mmCIF file of C-alpha atoms in Angstrom:
data_model
loop_
_atom_site.group_PDB
_atom_site.id
_atom_site.type_symbol
_atom_site.label_atom_id
_atom_site.label_comp_id
_atom_site.label_asym_id
_atom_site.label_seq_id
_atom_site.Cartn_x
_atom_site.Cartn_y
_atom_site.Cartn_z
ATOM 1 C CA MET A 1 -35.970 -24.546 18.673
ATOM 2 C CA SER A 2 -33.578 -21.587 18.750
ATOM 3 C CA LYS A 3 -32.973 -19.664 21.951
ATOM 4 C CA PRO A 4 -34.598 -16.224 22.214
ATOM 5 C CA LYS A 5 -32.207 -13.394 21.449
ATOM 6 C CA ARG A 6 -31.211 -10.820 23.997
ATOM 7 C CA PRO A 7 -32.652 -7.445 22.954
ATOM 8 C CA HIS A 8 -30.438 -4.768 21.492
ATOM 9 C CA ALA A 9 -28.768 -2.512 24.022
ATOM 10 C CA ASN A 10 -30.396 0.775 25.000
ATOM 11 C CA PRO A 11 -28.480 4.014 25.662
ATOM 12 C CA GLY A 12 -27.068 3.865 29.157
ATOM 13 C CA ASP A 13 -27.124 0.065 29.452
ATOM 14 C CA VAL A 14 -24.084 -1.358 31.247
ATOM 15 C CA PHE A 15 -22.627 -4.824 30.627
ATOM 16 C CA ALA A 16 -19.911 -6.700 32.510
ATOM 17 C CA VAL A 17 -17.275 -8.559 30.478
ATOM 18 C CA ARG A 18 -15.202 -11.356 32.039
ATOM 19 C CA GLN A 19 -11.512 -11.030 31.161
ATOM 20 C CA LYS A 20 -8.958 -13.789 30.603
ATOM 21 C CA ASP A 21 -7.520 -13.417 34.104
ATOM 22 C CA GLY A 22 -10.940 -13.704 35.756
ATOM 23 C CA ARG A 23 -11.467 -10.014 36.442
ATOM 24 C CA TYR A 24 -14.397 -8.020 35.087
ATOM 25 C CA GLY A 25 -14.396 -5.094 32.731
ATOM 26 C CA ALA A 26 -17.486 -3.153 31.725
ATOM 27 C CA VAL A 27 -18.946 -1.468 28.647
ATOM 28 C CA ARG A 28 -21.758 1.060 28.399
ATOM 29 C CA ALA A 29 -24.025 1.853 25.456
ATOM 30 C CA LEU A 30 -24.192 5.450 24.265
ATOM 31 C CA ARG A 31 -26.416 5.339 21.187
ATOM 32 C CA THR A 32 -28.259 2.922 18.920
ATOM 33 C CA ILE A 33 -28.980 3.270 15.207
ATOM 34 C CA ASP A 34 -30.770 0.462 13.394
ATOM 35 C CA LYS A 35 -28.922 -2.659 14.652
ATOM 36 C CA SER A 36 -25.725 -0.842 15.586
ATOM 37 C CA THR A 37 -24.718 0.347 19.047
ATOM 38 C CA LEU A 38 -22.097 2.890 20.049
ATOM 39 C CA ILE A 39 -20.328 1.650 23.184
ATOM 40 C CA TYR A 40 -17.381 2.651 25.317
ATOM 41 C CA THR A 41 -15.188 0.539 27.560
ATOM 42 C CA SER A 42 -15.016 1.912 31.073
ATOM 43 C CA GLN A 43 -11.968 2.026 33.341
ATOM 44 C CA TYR A 44 -13.467 -0.598 35.633
ATOM 45 C CA LEU A 45 -11.265 -3.705 36.032
ATOM 46 C CA GLU A 46 -11.808 -5.637 39.251
ATOM 47 C CA PRO A 47 -12.290 -9.259 40.441
ATOM 48 C CA ILE A 48 -15.956 -8.640 41.322
ATOM 49 C CA LEU A 49 -18.929 -7.384 39.335
ATOM 50 C CA PRO A 50 -19.329 -3.615 39.610
ATOM 51 C CA SER A 51 -22.264 -1.891 41.214
ATOM 52 C CA LEU A 52 -23.996 0.736 39.106
ATOM 53 C CA ASP A 53 -22.868 3.522 41.416
ATOM 54 C CA ASP A 54 -19.163 2.763 40.857
ATOM 55 C CA PRO A 55 -17.665 5.999 39.424
ATOM 56 C CA LEU A 56 -15.257 4.032 37.193
ATOM 57 C CA LEU A 57 -18.208 2.967 35.026
ATOM 58 C CA ARG A 58 -18.582 6.574 33.854
ATOM 59 C CA LEU A 59 -14.909 6.968 32.937
ATOM 60 C CA VAL A 60 -13.913 6.048 29.363
ATOM 61 C CA GLN A 61 -10.765 3.933 29.056
ATOM 62 C CA HIS A 62 -8.028 5.620 27.009
ATOM 63 C CA GLN A 63 -5.555 3.506 25.048
ATOM 64 C CA ASN A 64 -1.781 3.886 24.757
ATOM 65 C CA ARG A 65 -0.585 0.381 23.922
ATOM 66 C CA PHE A 66 1.436 -0.131 20.756
ATOM 67 C CA PHE A 67 0.311 2.460 18.167
ATOM 68 C CA TYR A 68 -2.480 4.066 20.204
ATOM 69 C CA LYS A 69 -2.006 7.648 21.336
ATOM 70 C CA ASN A 70 -4.465 8.151 24.190
ATOM 71 C CA ALA A 71 -7.394 7.155 21.959
ATOM 72 C CA PRO A 72 -10.707 6.634 23.787
ATOM 73 C CA ALA A 73 -12.080 3.075 23.650
ATOM 74 C CA ILE A 74 -15.296 4.012 21.823
ATOM 75 C CA VAL A 75 -16.607 2.035 18.859
ATOM 76 C CA TRP A 76 -19.725 1.132 16.872
ATOM 77 C CA ILE A 77 -20.708 -2.556 16.921
ATOM 78 C CA ARG A 78 -23.580 -4.469 15.343
ATOM 79 C CA GLY A 79 -26.007 -7.075 16.593
ATOM 80 C CA HIS A 80 -27.151 -8.255 19.996
ATOM 81 C CA PRO A 81 -25.035 -8.447 23.173
ATOM 82 C CA PRO A 82 -23.879 -12.079 23.602
ATOM 83 C CA ALA A 83 -25.569 -14.121 26.316
ATOM 84 C CA ASN A 84 -22.301 -14.480 28.250
ATOM 85 C CA ILE A 85 -21.988 -10.704 28.694
ATOM 86 C CA ALA A 86 -23.877 -9.862 31.885
ATOM 87 C CA PHE A 87 -26.385 -7.006 31.810
ATOM 88 C CA LEU A 88 -25.982 -4.933 34.986
ATOM 89 C CA GLY A 89 -28.565 -2.199 34.532
ATOM 90 C CA ASN A 90 -28.843 1.307 33.126
ATOM 91 C CA ILE A 91 -27.036 4.542 33.993
ATOM 92 C CA PRO A 92 -28.854 7.442 32.274
ATOM 93 C CA LEU A 93 -26.659 9.462 29.927
ATOM 94 C CA THR A 94 -25.554 12.998 30.631
ATOM 95 C CA ASN A 95 -25.895 15.686 27.955
ATOM 96 C CA SER A 96 -22.165 15.499 27.216
ATOM 97 C CA GLU A 97 -22.355 11.706 26.820
ATOM 98 C CA ILE A 98 -25.306 12.031 24.442
ATOM 99 C CA GLY A 99 -23.170 14.273 22.220
ATOM 100 C CA ILE A 100 -20.193 11.892 21.888
ATOM 101 C CA GLU A 101 -19.351 11.179 18.234
ATOM 102 C CA CYS A 102 -17.376 8.264 16.772
ATOM 103 C CA ASN A 103 -16.585 6.999 13.257
ATOM 104 C CA SER A 104 -14.888 3.725 14.228
ATOM 105 C CA PHE A 105 -16.598 0.416 13.481
ATOM 106 C CA GLY A 106 -15.609 -2.705 15.411
ATOM 107 C CA GLY A 107 -17.644 -5.475 13.786
ATOM 108 C CA ASN A 108 -20.221 -7.461 15.749
ATOM 109 C CA TRP A 109 -20.813 -7.856 19.471
ATOM 110 C CA ALA A 110 -18.383 -10.512 20.680
ATOM 111 C CA GLU A 111 -16.694 -11.790 23.805
ATOM 112 C CA LYS A 112 -13.689 -9.526 23.190
ATOM 113 C CA CYS A 113 -15.822 -6.361 23.319
ATOM 114 C CA GLY A 114 -14.771 -4.395 26.364
ATOM 115 C CA ASN A 115 -11.306 -5.888 26.840
ATOM 116 C CA GLU A 116 -9.444 -2.587 26.363
ATOM 117 C CA ALA A 117 -9.014 -1.904 30.098
ATOM 118 C CA PHE A 118 -7.460 -5.344 30.508
ATOM 119 C CA LEU A 119 -5.154 -4.835 27.502
ATOM 120 C CA GLU A 120 -4.024 -1.480 28.844
ATOM 121 C CA TRP A 121 -3.312 -3.097 32.212
ATOM 122 C CA ARG A 122 -1.140 -5.695 30.464
ATOM 123 C CA TRP A 123 0.687 -2.925 28.587
ATOM 124 C CA LEU A 124 1.613 -1.338 31.917
ATOM 125 C CA TYR A 125 2.294 -4.405 34.085
ATOM 126 C CA ASP A 126 2.841 -7.400 31.778
ATOM 127 C CA ARG A 127 4.369 -5.816 28.690
ATOM 128 C CA PRO A 128 7.093 -8.356 27.714
ATOM 129 C CA ALA A 129 4.676 -11.290 27.669
ATOM 130 C CA PHE A 130 1.989 -9.162 26.024
ATOM 131 C CA GLU A 131 4.312 -8.010 23.241
ATOM 132 C CA ALA A 132 5.497 -11.587 22.663
ATOM 133 C CA GLU A 133 1.893 -12.788 22.305
ATOM 134 C CA VAL A 134 1.002 -10.046 19.843
ATOM 135 C CA GLU A 135 4.146 -10.679 17.793
ATOM 136 C CA LYS A 136 3.280 -14.376 17.564
ATOM 137 C CA GLN A 137 -0.287 -13.539 16.489
ATOM 138 C CA GLU A 138 0.951 -11.102 13.836
ATOM 139 C CA LYS A 139 3.336 -13.681 12.382
ATOM 140 C CA GLU A 140 0.553 -16.241 12.147
ATOM 141 C CA PHE A 141 -1.743 -13.638 10.597
ATOM 142 C CA ALA A 142 0.916 -12.751 8.021
ATOM 143 C CA ARG A 143 1.499 -16.436 7.241
ATOM 144 C CA ARG A 144 -2.180 -17.011 6.568
ATOM 145 C CA ARG A 145 -2.402 -13.964 4.352
ATOM 146 C CA ARG A 146 0.446 -15.260 2.196
ATOM 147 C CA LEU A 147 -1.579 -18.366 1.393
ATOM 148 C CA PRO A 148 -3.431 -18.337 -1.951
ATOM 149 C CA GLN A 149 -7.022 -17.185 -1.522
ATOM 150 C CA LYS A 150 -9.847 -18.616 -3.564
ATOM 151 C CA PRO A 151 -13.429 -17.380 -3.586
ATOM 152 C CA LYS A 152 -16.293 -19.735 -2.838
ATOM 153 C CA MET A 153 -19.280 -19.905 -5.174
ATOM 154 C CA MET A 154 -20.050 -16.365 -6.342
ATOM 155 C CA MET A 155 -23.138 -14.635 -7.704
ATOM 156 C CA GLU A 156 -23.143 -14.320 -11.487
ATOM 157 C CA VAL A 157 -21.416 -11.161 -12.660
ATOM 158 C CA GLU A 158 -24.443 -9.543 -14.294
ATOM 159 C CA ALA A 159 -26.712 -10.368 -11.336
ATOM 160 C CA PHE A 160 -24.212 -8.793 -8.955
ATOM 161 C CA TRP A 161 -23.967 -5.549 -10.905
ATOM 162 C CA ARG A 162 -27.768 -5.394 -11.235
ATOM 163 C CA VAL A 163 -27.939 -5.158 -7.452
ATOM 164 C CA ILE A 164 -25.275 -2.437 -7.388
ATOM 165 C CA ARG A 165 -27.184 -0.442 -10.027
ATOM 166 C CA LEU A 166 -30.126 -0.216 -7.629
ATOM 167 C CA PHE A 167 -28.313 2.255 -5.362
ATOM 168 C CA ASP A 168 -30.363 5.430 -5.023
ATOM 169 C CA TRP A 169 -27.746 8.162 -5.359
ATOM 170 C CA ARG A 170 -30.454 10.815 -5.063
ATOM 171 C CA GLN A 171 -30.173 10.054 -1.340
ATOM 172 C CA GLN A 172 -26.439 10.794 -1.291
ATOM 173 C CA GLY A 173 -25.441 11.826 2.217
ATOM 174 C CA ASN A 174 -27.620 9.160 3.797
ATOM 175 C CA ASP A 175 -25.879 5.859 3.104
ATOM 176 C CA GLU A 176 -28.714 3.719 4.469
ATOM 177 C CA LYS A 177 -31.193 5.278 2.048
ATOM 178 C CA VAL A 178 -28.722 4.923 -0.821
ATOM 179 C CA LEU A 179 -28.461 1.191 -0.085
ATOM 180 C CA GLU A 180 -32.135 0.563 0.708
ATOM 181 C CA PRO A 181 -33.395 -0.436 -2.802
ATOM 182 C CA ALA A 182 -30.491 -2.901 -3.112
ATOM 183 C CA VAL A 183 -31.117 -4.256 0.399
ATOM 184 C CA ILE A 184 -34.782 -4.846 -0.474
ATOM 185 C CA ALA A 185 -33.927 -6.640 -3.720
ATOM 186 C CA LEU A 186 -31.177 -8.770 -2.190
ATOM 187 C CA SER A 187 -33.313 -9.735 0.815
ATOM 188 C CA LYS A 188 -35.927 -11.210 -1.535
ATOM 189 C CA LEU A 189 -33.394 -13.707 -2.919
ATOM 190 C CA PRO A 190 -32.574 -17.080 -1.322
ATOM 191 C CA VAL A 191 -30.030 -16.974 1.503
ATOM 192 C CA CYS A 192 -27.477 -18.769 -0.671
ATOM 193 C CA GLN A 193 -27.674 -15.916 -3.202
ATOM 194 C CA ILE A 194 -27.065 -13.323 -0.491
ATOM 195 C CA LYS A 195 -23.918 -15.201 0.500
ATOM 196 C CA MET A 196 -22.885 -15.530 -3.138
ATOM 197 C CA PHE A 197 -23.304 -11.756 -3.495
ATOM 198 C CA ALA A 198 -21.012 -11.265 -0.498
ATOM 199 C CA GLU A 199 -18.501 -13.656 -2.057
ATOM 200 C CA ARG A 200 -18.468 -11.744 -5.359
ATOM 201 C CA LEU A 201 -18.041 -8.449 -3.509
ATOM 202 C CA ALA A 202 -15.143 -9.798 -1.447
ATOM 203 C CA PHE A 203 -13.426 -11.094 -4.588
ATOM 204 C CA LEU A 204 -13.795 -7.761 -6.402
ATOM 205 C CA LEU A 205 -12.361 -5.883 -3.427
ATOM 206 C CA TYR A 206 -9.545 -8.427 -3.148
ATOM 207 C CA GLN A 207 -8.586 -7.965 -6.790
ATOM 208 C CA ILE A 208 -7.909 -4.228 -6.379
ATOM 209 C CA ASP A 209 -6.104 -4.668 -3.066
ATOM 210 C CA THR A 210 -2.723 -3.770 -4.558
ATOM 211 C CA LYS A 211 0.039 -1.296 -3.805
ATOM 212 C CA ALA A 212 -0.465 0.311 -7.215
ATOM 213 C CA HIS A 213 -4.111 1.043 -6.441
ATOM 214 C CA ALA A 214 -3.306 2.231 -2.907
ATOM 215 C CA LYS A 215 -0.974 4.873 -4.404
ATOM 216 C CA CYS A 216 -3.858 6.460 -6.309
ATOM 217 C CA ILE A 217 -6.599 7.170 -3.769
ATOM 218 C CA GLY A 218 -5.863 10.844 -3.194
ATOM 219 C CA LYS A 219 -4.625 12.751 -0.164
ATOM 220 C CA TYR A 220 -4.173 9.676 2.045
ATOM 221 C CA ALA A 221 -2.658 7.415 -0.591
ATOM 222 C CA TYR A 222 0.085 4.895 0.108
ATOM 223 C CA ASP A 223 3.269 6.655 1.237
ATOM 224 C CA GLU A 224 6.300 4.906 -0.240
ATOM 225 C CA LYS A 225 8.756 6.481 2.223
ATOM 226 C CA LYS A 226 6.749 5.553 5.315
ATOM 227 C CA ASP A 227 5.495 2.303 3.757
ATOM 228 C CA TYR A 228 2.047 3.177 5.069
ATOM 229 C CA VAL A 229 -1.570 3.581 4.037
ATOM 230 C CA SER A 230 -4.584 3.381 6.322
ATOM 231 C CA SER A 231 -5.972 -0.147 5.993
ATOM 232 C CA ASP A 232 -9.524 1.060 6.649
ATOM 233 C CA GLY A 233 -9.206 4.088 4.400
ATOM 234 C CA PHE A 234 -7.930 1.985 1.501
ATOM 235 C CA LEU A 235 -10.698 -0.588 2.020
ATOM 236 C CA TYR A 236 -13.387 2.106 1.972
ATOM 237 C CA ALA A 237 -11.828 3.637 -1.159
ATOM 238 C CA ARG A 238 -12.044 0.238 -2.852
ATOM 239 C CA CYS A 239 -15.683 0.025 -1.789
ATOM 240 C CA ALA A 240 -16.291 3.315 -3.615
ATOM 241 C CA VAL A 241 -14.896 1.771 -6.818
ATOM 242 C CA VAL A 242 -17.405 -1.105 -6.684
ATOM 243 C CA ALA A 243 -20.270 1.196 -5.681
ATOM 244 C CA ASN A 244 -19.666 3.262 -8.832
ATOM 245 C CA GLY A 245 -20.590 0.329 -11.037
ATOM 246 C CA GLN A 246 -19.145 -2.208 -13.433
ATOM 247 C CA ARG A 247 -17.592 0.130 -16.000
ATOM 248 C CA PHE A 248 -15.915 2.220 -13.325
ATOM 249 C CA TYR A 249 -14.572 -0.882 -11.602
ATOM 250 C CA GLU A 250 -13.228 -2.417 -14.803
ATOM 251 C CA ALA A 251 -11.498 0.856 -15.699
ATOM 252 C CA ALA A 252 -9.881 1.065 -12.260
ATOM 253 C CA ILE A 253 -8.708 -2.526 -12.133
ATOM 254 C CA ASN A 254 -6.945 -2.082 -15.475
ATOM 255 C CA ASP A 255 -5.551 1.367 -14.669
ATOM 256 C CA PRO A 256 -4.950 2.232 -10.990
ATOM 257 C CA GLU A 257 -4.817 5.929 -11.944
ATOM 258 C CA LYS A 258 -8.594 5.673 -12.464
ATOM 259 C CA MET A 259 -9.106 5.084 -8.735
ATOM 260 C CA PRO A 260 -11.444 7.714 -7.231
ATOM 261 C CA LYS A 261 -9.645 10.390 -5.249
ATOM 262 C CA ASP A 262 -10.599 11.073 -1.636
ATOM 263 C CA ILE A 263 -13.888 9.155 -1.910
ATOM 264 C CA GLU A 264 -15.008 6.336 0.385
ATOM 265 C CA PHE A 265 -18.136 4.208 0.683
ATOM 266 C CA GLU A 266 -17.821 2.016 3.777
ATOM 267 C CA ALA A 267 -21.582 1.382 3.755
ATOM 268 C CA LEU A 268 -21.183 -1.132 0.914
ATOM 269 C CA LEU A 269 -19.788 -3.622 3.429
ATOM 270 C CA TYR A 270 -23.132 -3.668 5.260
ATOM 271 C CA LEU A 271 -25.314 -4.439 2.241
ATOM 272 C CA ALA A 272 -25.184 -8.237 2.464
ATOM 273 C CA PRO A 273 -25.429 -8.326 6.292
ATOM 274 C CA ARG A 274 -28.533 -6.112 6.259
ATOM 275 C CA ALA A 275 -30.187 -8.133 3.520
ATOM 276 C CA TYR A 276 -29.411 -11.372 5.368
ATOM 277 C CA GLU A 277 -30.724 -10.068 8.683
ATOM 278 C CA ARG A 278 -33.889 -8.756 7.031
ATOM 279 C CA LYS A 279 -34.383 -12.092 5.255
ATOM 280 C CA THR A 280 -33.767 -14.399 8.212
ATOM 281 C CA GLY A 281 -34.115 -12.331 11.380
ATOM 282 C CA ASN A 282 -30.728 -13.720 12.425
ATOM 283 C CA GLU A 283 -27.377 -12.021 12.761
ATOM 284 C CA TYR A 284 -25.068 -12.271 9.771
ATOM 285 C CA ASP A 285 -22.113 -14.578 10.332
ATOM 286 C CA PHE A 286 -20.507 -15.550 7.036
ATOM 287 C CA LEU A 287 -16.826 -15.714 6.157
ATOM 288 C CA THR A 288 -15.921 -15.293 2.505
ATOM 289 C CA GLY A 289 -13.239 -17.311 0.767
ATOM 290 C CA CYS A 290 -11.297 -14.157 -0.108
ATOM 291 C CA ASP A 291 -10.371 -11.693 2.606
ATOM 292 C CA PHE A 292 -11.311 -8.184 1.494
ATOM 293 C CA GLU A 293 -9.323 -6.470 4.256
ATOM 294 C CA SER A 294 -6.408 -4.379 3.025
ATOM 295 C CA PHE A 295 -3.082 -6.161 2.372
ATOM 296 C CA SER A 296 -4.765 -9.567 1.981
ATOM 297 C CA ASN A 297 -3.737 -9.795 -1.685
ATOM 298 C CA SER A 298 -0.099 -10.788 -1.140
ATOM 299 C CA GLU A 299 0.654 -10.769 -4.870
ATOM 300 C CA GLY A 300 -0.674 -7.243 -5.166
ATOM 301 C CA TRP A 301 1.594 -6.036 -2.359
ATOM 302 C CA LYS A 302 4.881 -7.586 -3.468
#
């Protein structure tokens, strides 16, 4: 018998997060939409659990480590808070907090949520060791990405594109409504087919993860001089290629100049997770054989 899930967070809910050195950080929920929650990491970082009247819980942690430039630690995450993250209570939101906007997505709730205050502390007081750790992690990450990637069992090509053709573009501007007919159809299939859909999608995104395609996405295309393109922006541009259907995709894969310009469709990444969650009532936790994140296709980036 499975354990009952912790409910989704409500606006104002505060959670304590144990850090690697034994101290506690804290996150607070700002907004919920569907199964996603907007949270911020507070400036609290102490060896004891905070009380709800601690003023640090209301202060958003800002980030300056590595490439950050005073960015607030605010992010959208999906799913339920893990059982090992302690719920402390609720601090009602102020009007200014209710109005906070954010377009960053950080995946699912996990143990690492809310570690930004600890990472910023390391940047200030333990930087040499911190930088050495990150460098080691990046080298291992790069090594793994150089390995050949092979998809697992994928949904049949025609079946995959039938799902994509269900998108309701009359609802353009509301991504959830655009996806809804496809979510309904996919959720009626066996779980294995939902995973095979995700596998086919990952493989298609992986195939157009190339420098040539990154150069042709419009205003924020790959900059040869700076050797830079936004990894998220390029991923979402590739999602737009798939969302436009089979003919559009096949044209773009054969001719990078056919890539859409300044168009993104991040919502495509949530299609399989939503169908899976609607089908099973459980959180989606499936790793595809191909990594669809930008720069995973080592051959395409030579």
